[in-house]
mmCIF file of C-alpha atoms in Angstrom:
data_model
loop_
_atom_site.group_PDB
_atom_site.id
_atom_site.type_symbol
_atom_site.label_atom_id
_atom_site.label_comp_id
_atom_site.label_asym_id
_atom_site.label_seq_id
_atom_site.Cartn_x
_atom_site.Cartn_y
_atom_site.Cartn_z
ATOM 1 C CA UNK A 1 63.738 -95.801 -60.637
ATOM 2 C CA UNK A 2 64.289 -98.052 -57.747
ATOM 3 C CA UNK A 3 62.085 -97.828 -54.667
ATOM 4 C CA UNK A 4 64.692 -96.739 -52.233
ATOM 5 C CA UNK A 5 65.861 -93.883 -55.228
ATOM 6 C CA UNK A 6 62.406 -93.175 -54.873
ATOM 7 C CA UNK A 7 61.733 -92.502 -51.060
ATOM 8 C CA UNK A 8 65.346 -90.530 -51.263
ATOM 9 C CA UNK A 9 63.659 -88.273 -53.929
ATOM 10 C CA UNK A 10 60.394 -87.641 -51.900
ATOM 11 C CA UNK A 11 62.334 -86.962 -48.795
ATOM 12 C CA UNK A 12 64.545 -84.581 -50.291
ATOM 13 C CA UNK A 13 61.887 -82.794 -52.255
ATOM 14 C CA UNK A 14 59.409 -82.346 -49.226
ATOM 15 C CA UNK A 15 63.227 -80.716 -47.513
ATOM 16 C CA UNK A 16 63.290 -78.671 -49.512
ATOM 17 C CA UNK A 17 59.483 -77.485 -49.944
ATOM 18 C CA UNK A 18 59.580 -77.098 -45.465
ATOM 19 C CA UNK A 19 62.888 -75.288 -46.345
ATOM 20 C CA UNK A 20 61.217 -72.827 -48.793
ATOM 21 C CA UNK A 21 58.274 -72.516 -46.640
ATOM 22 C CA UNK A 22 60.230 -71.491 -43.525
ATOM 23 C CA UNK A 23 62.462 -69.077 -45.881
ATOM 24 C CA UNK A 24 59.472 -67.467 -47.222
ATOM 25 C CA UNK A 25 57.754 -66.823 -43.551
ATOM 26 C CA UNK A 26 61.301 -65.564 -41.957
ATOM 27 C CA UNK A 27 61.523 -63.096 -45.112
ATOM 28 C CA UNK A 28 57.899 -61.944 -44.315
ATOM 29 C CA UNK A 29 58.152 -61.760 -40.882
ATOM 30 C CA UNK A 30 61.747 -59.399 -41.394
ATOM 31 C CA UNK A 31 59.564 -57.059 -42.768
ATOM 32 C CA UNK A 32 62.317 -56.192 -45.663
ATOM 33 C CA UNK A 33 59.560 -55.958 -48.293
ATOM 34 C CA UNK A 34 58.481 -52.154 -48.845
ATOM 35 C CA UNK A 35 54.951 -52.101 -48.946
ATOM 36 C CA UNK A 36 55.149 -48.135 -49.156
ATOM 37 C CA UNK A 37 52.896 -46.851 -52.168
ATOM 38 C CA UNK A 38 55.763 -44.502 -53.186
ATOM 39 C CA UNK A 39 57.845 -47.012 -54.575
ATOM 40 C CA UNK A 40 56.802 -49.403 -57.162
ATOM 41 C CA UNK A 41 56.394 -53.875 -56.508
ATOM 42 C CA UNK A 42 59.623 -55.338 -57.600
ATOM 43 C CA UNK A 43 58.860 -56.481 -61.014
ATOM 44 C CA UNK A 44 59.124 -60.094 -60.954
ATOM 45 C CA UNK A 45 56.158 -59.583 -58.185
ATOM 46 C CA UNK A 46 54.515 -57.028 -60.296
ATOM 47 C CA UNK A 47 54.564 -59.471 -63.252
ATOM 48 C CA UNK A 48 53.372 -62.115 -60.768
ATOM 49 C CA UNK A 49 50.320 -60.409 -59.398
ATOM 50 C CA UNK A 50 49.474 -59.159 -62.927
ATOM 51 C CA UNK A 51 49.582 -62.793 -64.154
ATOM 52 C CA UNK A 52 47.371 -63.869 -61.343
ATOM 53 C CA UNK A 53 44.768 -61.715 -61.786
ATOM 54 C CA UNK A 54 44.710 -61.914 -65.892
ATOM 55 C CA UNK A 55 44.302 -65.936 -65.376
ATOM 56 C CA UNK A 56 41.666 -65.462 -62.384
ATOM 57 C CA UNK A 57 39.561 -62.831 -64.197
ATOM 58 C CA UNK A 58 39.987 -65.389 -67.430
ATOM 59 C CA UNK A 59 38.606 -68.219 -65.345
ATOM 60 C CA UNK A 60 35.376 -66.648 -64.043
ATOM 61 C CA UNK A 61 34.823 -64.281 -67.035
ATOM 62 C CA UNK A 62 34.719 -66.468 -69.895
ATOM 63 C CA UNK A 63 31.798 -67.700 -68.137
ATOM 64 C CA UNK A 64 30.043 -64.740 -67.650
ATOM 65 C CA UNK A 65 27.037 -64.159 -70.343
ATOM 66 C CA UNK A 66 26.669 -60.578 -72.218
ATOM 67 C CA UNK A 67 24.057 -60.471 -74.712
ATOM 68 C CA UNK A 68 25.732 -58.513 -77.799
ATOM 69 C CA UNK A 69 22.686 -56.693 -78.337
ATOM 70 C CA UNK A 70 22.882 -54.749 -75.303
ATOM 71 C CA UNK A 71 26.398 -53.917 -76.004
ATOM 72 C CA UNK A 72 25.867 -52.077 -78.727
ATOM 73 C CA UNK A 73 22.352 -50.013 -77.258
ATOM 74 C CA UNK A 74 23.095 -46.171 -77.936
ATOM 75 C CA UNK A 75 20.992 -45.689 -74.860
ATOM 76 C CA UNK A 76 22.206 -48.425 -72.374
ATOM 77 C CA UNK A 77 25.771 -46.884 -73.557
ATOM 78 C CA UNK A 78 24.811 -43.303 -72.852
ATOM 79 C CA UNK A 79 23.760 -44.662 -68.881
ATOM 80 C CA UNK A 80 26.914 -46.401 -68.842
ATOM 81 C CA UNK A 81 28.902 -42.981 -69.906
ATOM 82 C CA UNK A 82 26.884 -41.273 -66.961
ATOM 83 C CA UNK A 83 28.056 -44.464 -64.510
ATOM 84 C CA UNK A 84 31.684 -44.260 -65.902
ATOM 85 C CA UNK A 85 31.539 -40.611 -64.823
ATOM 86 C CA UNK A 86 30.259 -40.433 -61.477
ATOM 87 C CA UNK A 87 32.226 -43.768 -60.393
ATOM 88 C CA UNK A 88 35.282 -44.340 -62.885
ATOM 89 C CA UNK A 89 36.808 -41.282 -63.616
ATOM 90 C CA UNK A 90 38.479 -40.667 -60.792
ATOM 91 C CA UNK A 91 40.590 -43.582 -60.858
ATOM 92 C CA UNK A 92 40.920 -44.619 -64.607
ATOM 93 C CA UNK A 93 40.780 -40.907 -65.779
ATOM 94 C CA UNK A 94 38.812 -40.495 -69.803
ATOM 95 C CA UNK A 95 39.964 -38.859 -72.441
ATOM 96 C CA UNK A 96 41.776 -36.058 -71.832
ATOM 97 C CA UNK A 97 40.833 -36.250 -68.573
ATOM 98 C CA UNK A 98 43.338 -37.240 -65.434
ATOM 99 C CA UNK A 99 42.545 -38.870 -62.783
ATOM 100 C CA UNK A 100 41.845 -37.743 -59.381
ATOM 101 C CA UNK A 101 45.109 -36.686 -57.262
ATOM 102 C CA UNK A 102 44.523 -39.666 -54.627
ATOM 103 C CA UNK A 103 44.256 -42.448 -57.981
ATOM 104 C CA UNK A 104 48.051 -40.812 -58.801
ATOM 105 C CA UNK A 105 49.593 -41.919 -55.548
ATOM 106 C CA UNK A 106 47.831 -45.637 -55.428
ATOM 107 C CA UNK A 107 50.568 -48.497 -56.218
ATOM 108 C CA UNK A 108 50.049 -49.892 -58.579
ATOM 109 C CA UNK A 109 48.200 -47.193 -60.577
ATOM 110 C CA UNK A 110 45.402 -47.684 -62.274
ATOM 111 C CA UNK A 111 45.326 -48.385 -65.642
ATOM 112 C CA UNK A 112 43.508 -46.405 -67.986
ATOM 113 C CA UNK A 113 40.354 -47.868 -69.314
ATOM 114 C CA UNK A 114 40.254 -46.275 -73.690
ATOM 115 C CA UNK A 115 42.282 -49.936 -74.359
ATOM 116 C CA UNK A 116 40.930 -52.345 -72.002
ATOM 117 C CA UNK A 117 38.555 -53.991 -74.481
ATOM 118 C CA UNK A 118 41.934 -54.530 -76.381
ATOM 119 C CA UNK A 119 42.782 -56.600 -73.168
ATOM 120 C CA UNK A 120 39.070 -57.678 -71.686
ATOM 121 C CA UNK A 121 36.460 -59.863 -73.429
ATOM 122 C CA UNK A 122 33.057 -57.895 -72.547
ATOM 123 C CA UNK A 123 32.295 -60.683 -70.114
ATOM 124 C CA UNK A 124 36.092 -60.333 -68.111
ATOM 125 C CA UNK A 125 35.278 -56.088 -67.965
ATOM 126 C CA UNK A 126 31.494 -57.595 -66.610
ATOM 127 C CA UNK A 127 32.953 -59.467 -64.141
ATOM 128 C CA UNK A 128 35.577 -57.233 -62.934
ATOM 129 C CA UNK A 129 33.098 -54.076 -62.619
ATOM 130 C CA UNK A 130 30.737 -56.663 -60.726
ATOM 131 C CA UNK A 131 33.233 -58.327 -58.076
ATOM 132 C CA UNK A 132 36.633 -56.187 -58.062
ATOM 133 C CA UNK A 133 39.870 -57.068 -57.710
ATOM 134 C CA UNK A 134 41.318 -57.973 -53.931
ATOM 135 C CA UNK A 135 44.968 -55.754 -52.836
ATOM 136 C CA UNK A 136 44.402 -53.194 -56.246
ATOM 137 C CA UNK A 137 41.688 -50.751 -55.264
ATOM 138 C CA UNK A 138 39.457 -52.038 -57.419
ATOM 139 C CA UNK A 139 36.676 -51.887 -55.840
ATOM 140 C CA UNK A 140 33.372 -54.372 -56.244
ATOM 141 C CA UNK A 141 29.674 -52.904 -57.945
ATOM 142 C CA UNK A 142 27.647 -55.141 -57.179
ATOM 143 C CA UNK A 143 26.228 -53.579 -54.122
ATOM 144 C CA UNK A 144 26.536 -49.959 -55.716
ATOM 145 C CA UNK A 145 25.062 -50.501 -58.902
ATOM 146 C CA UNK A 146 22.083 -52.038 -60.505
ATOM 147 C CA UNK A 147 22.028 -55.033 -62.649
ATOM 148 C CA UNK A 148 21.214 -52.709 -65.681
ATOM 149 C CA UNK A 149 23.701 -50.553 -65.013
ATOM 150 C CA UNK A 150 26.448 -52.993 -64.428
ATOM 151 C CA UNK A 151 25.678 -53.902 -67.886
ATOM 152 C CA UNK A 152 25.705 -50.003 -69.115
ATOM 153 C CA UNK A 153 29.179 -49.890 -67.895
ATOM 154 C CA UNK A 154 30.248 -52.616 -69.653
ATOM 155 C CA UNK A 155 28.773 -51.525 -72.867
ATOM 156 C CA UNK A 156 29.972 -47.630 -72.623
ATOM 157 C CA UNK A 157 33.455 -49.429 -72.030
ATOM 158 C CA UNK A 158 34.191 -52.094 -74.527
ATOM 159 C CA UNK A 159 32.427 -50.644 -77.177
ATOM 160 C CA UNK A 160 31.783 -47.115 -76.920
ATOM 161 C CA UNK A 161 34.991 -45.119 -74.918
ATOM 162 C CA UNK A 162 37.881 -46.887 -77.072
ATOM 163 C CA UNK A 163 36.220 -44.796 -80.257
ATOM 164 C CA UNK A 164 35.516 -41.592 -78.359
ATOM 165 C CA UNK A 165 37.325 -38.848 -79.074
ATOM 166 C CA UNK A 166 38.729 -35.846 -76.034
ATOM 167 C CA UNK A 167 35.136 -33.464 -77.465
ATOM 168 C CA UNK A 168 33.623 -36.396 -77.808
ATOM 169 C CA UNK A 169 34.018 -37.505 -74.354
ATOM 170 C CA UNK A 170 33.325 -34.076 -73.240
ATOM 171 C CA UNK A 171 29.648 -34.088 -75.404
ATOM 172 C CA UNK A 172 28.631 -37.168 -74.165
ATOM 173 C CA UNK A 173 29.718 -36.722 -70.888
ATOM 174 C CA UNK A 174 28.364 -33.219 -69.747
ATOM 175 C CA UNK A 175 25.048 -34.173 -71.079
ATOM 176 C CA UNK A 176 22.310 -33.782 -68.228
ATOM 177 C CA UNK A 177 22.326 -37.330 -66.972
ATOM 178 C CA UNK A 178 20.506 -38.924 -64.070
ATOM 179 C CA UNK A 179 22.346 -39.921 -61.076
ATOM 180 C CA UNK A 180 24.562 -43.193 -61.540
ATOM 181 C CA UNK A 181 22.975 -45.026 -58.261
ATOM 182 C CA UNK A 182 20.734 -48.025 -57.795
ATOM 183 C CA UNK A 183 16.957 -48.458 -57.059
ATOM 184 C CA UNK A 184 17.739 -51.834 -55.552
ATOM 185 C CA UNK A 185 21.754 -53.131 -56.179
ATOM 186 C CA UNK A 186 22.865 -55.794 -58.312
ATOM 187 C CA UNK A 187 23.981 -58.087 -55.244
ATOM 188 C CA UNK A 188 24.938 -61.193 -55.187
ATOM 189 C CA UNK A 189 23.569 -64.197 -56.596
ATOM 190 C CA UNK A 190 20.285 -64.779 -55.817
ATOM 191 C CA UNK A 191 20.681 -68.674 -55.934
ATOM 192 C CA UNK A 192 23.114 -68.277 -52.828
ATOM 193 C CA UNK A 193 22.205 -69.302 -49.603
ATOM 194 C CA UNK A 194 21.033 -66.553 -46.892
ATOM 195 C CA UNK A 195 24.311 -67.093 -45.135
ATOM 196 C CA UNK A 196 26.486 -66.370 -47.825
ATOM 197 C CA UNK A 197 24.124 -63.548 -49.563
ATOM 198 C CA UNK A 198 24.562 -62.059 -46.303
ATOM 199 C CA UNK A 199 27.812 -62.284 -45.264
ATOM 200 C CA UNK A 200 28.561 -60.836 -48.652
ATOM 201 C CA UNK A 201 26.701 -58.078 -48.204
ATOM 202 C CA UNK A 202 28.198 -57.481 -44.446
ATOM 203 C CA UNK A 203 32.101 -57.350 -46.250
ATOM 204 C CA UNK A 204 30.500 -55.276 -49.329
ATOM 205 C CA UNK A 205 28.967 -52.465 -46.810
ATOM 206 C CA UNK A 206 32.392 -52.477 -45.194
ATOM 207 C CA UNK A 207 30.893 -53.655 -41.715
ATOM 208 C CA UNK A 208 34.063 -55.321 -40.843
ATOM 209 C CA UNK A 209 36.292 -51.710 -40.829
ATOM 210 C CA UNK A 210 34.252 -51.251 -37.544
ATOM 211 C CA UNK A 211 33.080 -54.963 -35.974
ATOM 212 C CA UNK A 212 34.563 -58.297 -35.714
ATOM 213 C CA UNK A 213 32.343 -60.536 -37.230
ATOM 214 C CA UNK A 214 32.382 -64.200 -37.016
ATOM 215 C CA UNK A 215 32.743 -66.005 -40.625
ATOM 216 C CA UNK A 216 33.359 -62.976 -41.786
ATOM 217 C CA UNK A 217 37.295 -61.974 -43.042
ATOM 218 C CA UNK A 218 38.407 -58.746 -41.878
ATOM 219 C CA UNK A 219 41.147 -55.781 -39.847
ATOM 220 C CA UNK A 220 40.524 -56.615 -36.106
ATOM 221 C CA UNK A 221 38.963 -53.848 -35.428
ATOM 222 C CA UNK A 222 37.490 -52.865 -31.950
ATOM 223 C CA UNK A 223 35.815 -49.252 -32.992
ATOM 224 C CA UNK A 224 32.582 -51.006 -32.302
ATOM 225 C CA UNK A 225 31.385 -53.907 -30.510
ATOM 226 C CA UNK A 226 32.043 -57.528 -31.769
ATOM 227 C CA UNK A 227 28.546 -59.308 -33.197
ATOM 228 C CA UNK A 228 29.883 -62.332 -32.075
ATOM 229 C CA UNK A 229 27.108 -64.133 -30.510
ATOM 230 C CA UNK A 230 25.013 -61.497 -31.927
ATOM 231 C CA UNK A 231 21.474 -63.366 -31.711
ATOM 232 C CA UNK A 232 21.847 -64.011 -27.811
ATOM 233 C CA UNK A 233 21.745 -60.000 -26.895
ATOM 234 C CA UNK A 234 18.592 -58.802 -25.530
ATOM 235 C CA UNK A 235 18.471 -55.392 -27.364
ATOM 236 C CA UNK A 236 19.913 -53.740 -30.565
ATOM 237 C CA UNK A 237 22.649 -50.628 -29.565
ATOM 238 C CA UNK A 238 20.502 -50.580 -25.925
ATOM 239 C CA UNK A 239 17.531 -49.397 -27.539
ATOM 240 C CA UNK A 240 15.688 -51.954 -29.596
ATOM 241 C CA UNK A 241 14.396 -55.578 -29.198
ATOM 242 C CA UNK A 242 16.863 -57.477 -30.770
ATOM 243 C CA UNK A 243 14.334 -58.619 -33.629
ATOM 244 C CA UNK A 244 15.109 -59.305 -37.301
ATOM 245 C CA UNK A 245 12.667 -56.414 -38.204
ATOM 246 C CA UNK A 246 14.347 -53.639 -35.605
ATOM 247 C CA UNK A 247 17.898 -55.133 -36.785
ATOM 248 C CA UNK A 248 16.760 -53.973 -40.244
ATOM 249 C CA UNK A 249 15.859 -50.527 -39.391
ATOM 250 C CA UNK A 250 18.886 -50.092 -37.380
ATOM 251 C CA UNK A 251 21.449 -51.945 -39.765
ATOM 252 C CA UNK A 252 19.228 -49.365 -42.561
ATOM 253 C CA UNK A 253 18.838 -45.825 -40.547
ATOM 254 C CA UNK A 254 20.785 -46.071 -37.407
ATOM 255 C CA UNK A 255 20.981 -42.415 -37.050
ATOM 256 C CA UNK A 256 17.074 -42.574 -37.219
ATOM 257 C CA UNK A 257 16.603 -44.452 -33.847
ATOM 258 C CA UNK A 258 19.957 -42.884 -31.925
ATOM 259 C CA UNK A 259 20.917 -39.890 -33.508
ATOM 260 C CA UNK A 260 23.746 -39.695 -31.617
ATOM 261 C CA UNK A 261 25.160 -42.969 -32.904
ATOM 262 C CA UNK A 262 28.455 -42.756 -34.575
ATOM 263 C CA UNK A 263 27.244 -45.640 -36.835
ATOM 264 C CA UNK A 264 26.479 -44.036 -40.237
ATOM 265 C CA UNK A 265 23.598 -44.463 -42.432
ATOM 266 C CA UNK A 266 25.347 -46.560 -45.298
ATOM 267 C CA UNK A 267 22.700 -46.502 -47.963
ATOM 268 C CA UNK A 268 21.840 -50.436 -47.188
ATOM 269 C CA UNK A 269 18.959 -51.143 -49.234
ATOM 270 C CA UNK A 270 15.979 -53.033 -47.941
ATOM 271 C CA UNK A 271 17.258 -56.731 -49.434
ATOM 272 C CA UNK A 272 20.375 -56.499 -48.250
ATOM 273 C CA UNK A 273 19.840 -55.146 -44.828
ATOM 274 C CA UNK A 274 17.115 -57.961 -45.059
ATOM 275 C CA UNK A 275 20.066 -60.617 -45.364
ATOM 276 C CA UNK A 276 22.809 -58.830 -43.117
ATOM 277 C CA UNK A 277 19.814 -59.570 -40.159
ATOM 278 C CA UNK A 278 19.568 -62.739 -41.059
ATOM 279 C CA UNK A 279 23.072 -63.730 -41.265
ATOM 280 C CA UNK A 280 23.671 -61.978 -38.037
ATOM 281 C CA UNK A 281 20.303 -64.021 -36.095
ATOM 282 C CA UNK A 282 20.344 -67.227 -38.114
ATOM 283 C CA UNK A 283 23.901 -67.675 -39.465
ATOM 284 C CA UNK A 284 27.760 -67.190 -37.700
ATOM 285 C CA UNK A 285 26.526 -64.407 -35.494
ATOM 286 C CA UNK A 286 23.655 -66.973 -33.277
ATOM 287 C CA UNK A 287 25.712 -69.178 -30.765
#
């Protein structure tokens, strides 16, 4: 292919990507797309997204370690039936049980979870318990469960719950359990910096539905103040020293120190609120 055949190719080619660009932003910006939940994606975007997230949840599960031997524990099984119930259930329903009315009207549904080890290595169902999946309502454990338990679950659903039958469900199920919640969560990698452990754990609290927060993605929101800047400000909701320590108690108890806060008490264990303070003083939110 001759040079000038060449530059004529690139030229048209980089036409026609600026073309498809621009086409793509005018059809967003037209707002013709339904995003409604009462009527379904149009398939070829359905099969898109659903292709997406097999490949993605391939990519980084494949790489996540399950030891077989905890898979098949009776016992670690029997926590993760007790998780599956207080957590799963209402969205990915059991056997012979639906699930909640709200789960019915989310687009796209989700699916239910008696076939997913069909689907899901143990290590893919690990990962997508642990981190979620963005846009589905899938939400992420890591910050709700314990590292044990995110295991359980994973267990009770690739190897026990595809073998269960409806009483057996039921048995195992309505057994007196303990509550599914963690001493201290999961969280995030431990070998992350400060800054990203705790900007993590600010998006995984949902401390963006409320505050704009620099480095931090999220709705712009103006509810409560924006913690831009946040390590200049002389006090801590106009009540405390703005120290890492109070910023822990507050970020921890807020009701505690202003009961008349509308700030709730989010369940923010002692780590976490521990690297939400230091984000806030030492990372994005300092000037």
């Amino acid at each position: 292919m001759g040079r000038p055949l060449l530059l004529l190719l690139i030229l048209v080619l980089s036409v026609l990507g600026v073309l498809g660009a621009l086409g793509g932003w005018a059809f967003v910006m037209s707002g013709a797309y339904d995003v409604s939940a009462t009527k379904p994606h149009w398939r070829p975007v359905y099969e898109l997204l659903e292709v997406a997230m097999h490949r993605s949840v391939q990519q980084r599960g494949d790489a996540t370690a399950v030891p077989e031997a905890a898979l098949r524990d009776p016992q670690l099984q029997e926590i993760g039936a007790s998780c599956f119930r207080a957590h799963c259930v209402a969205c990915h329903g059991g056997p012979g049980v639906p699930p909640a009315s709200f789960a019915l009207g989310l687009q796209p549904v989700p699916r239910s979870l008696t076939d997913s080890a069909r689907s899901l290595s143990p290590g893919e169902l690990m990962w997508v318990t642990r981190h979620g999946i963005k846009m589905s309502g899938m939400p992420a454990w890591e910050y709700r469960l314990s590292e044990e338990q995110l295991l359980a679950v994973t267990a009770f659903v690739s190897e026990r719950l595809p073998r269960l039958s409806v009483p057996g469900y039921r048995e195992l199920t309505g057994q007196a359990v303990t509550a599914c919640g963690p001493v201290e969560p999961a969280g995030s990698d431990k070998a992350q910096g400060v800054r990203a452990r705790g900007e993590l754990a600010l998006r995984q609290h949902g401390c963006t539905a409320c505050h704009a927060i620099p480095g931090v993605t999220g709705p712009d929101s103006g509810v409560g103040p924006s913690l831009d800047g946040f390590a200049r400000r002389q006090l801590i909701a106009g009540r405390l020293t703005n120290t890492a320590v109070n910023l822990e108690r507050w970020i921890r108890d807020p009701q505690a120190i202003d009961p008349n806060t509308a700030m709730p008490n989010l369940g923010v264990s002692e780590r976490s609120a521990r690297e939400m303070a230091q984000y806030l003083h030492q990372g994005r939110g300092q000037p």
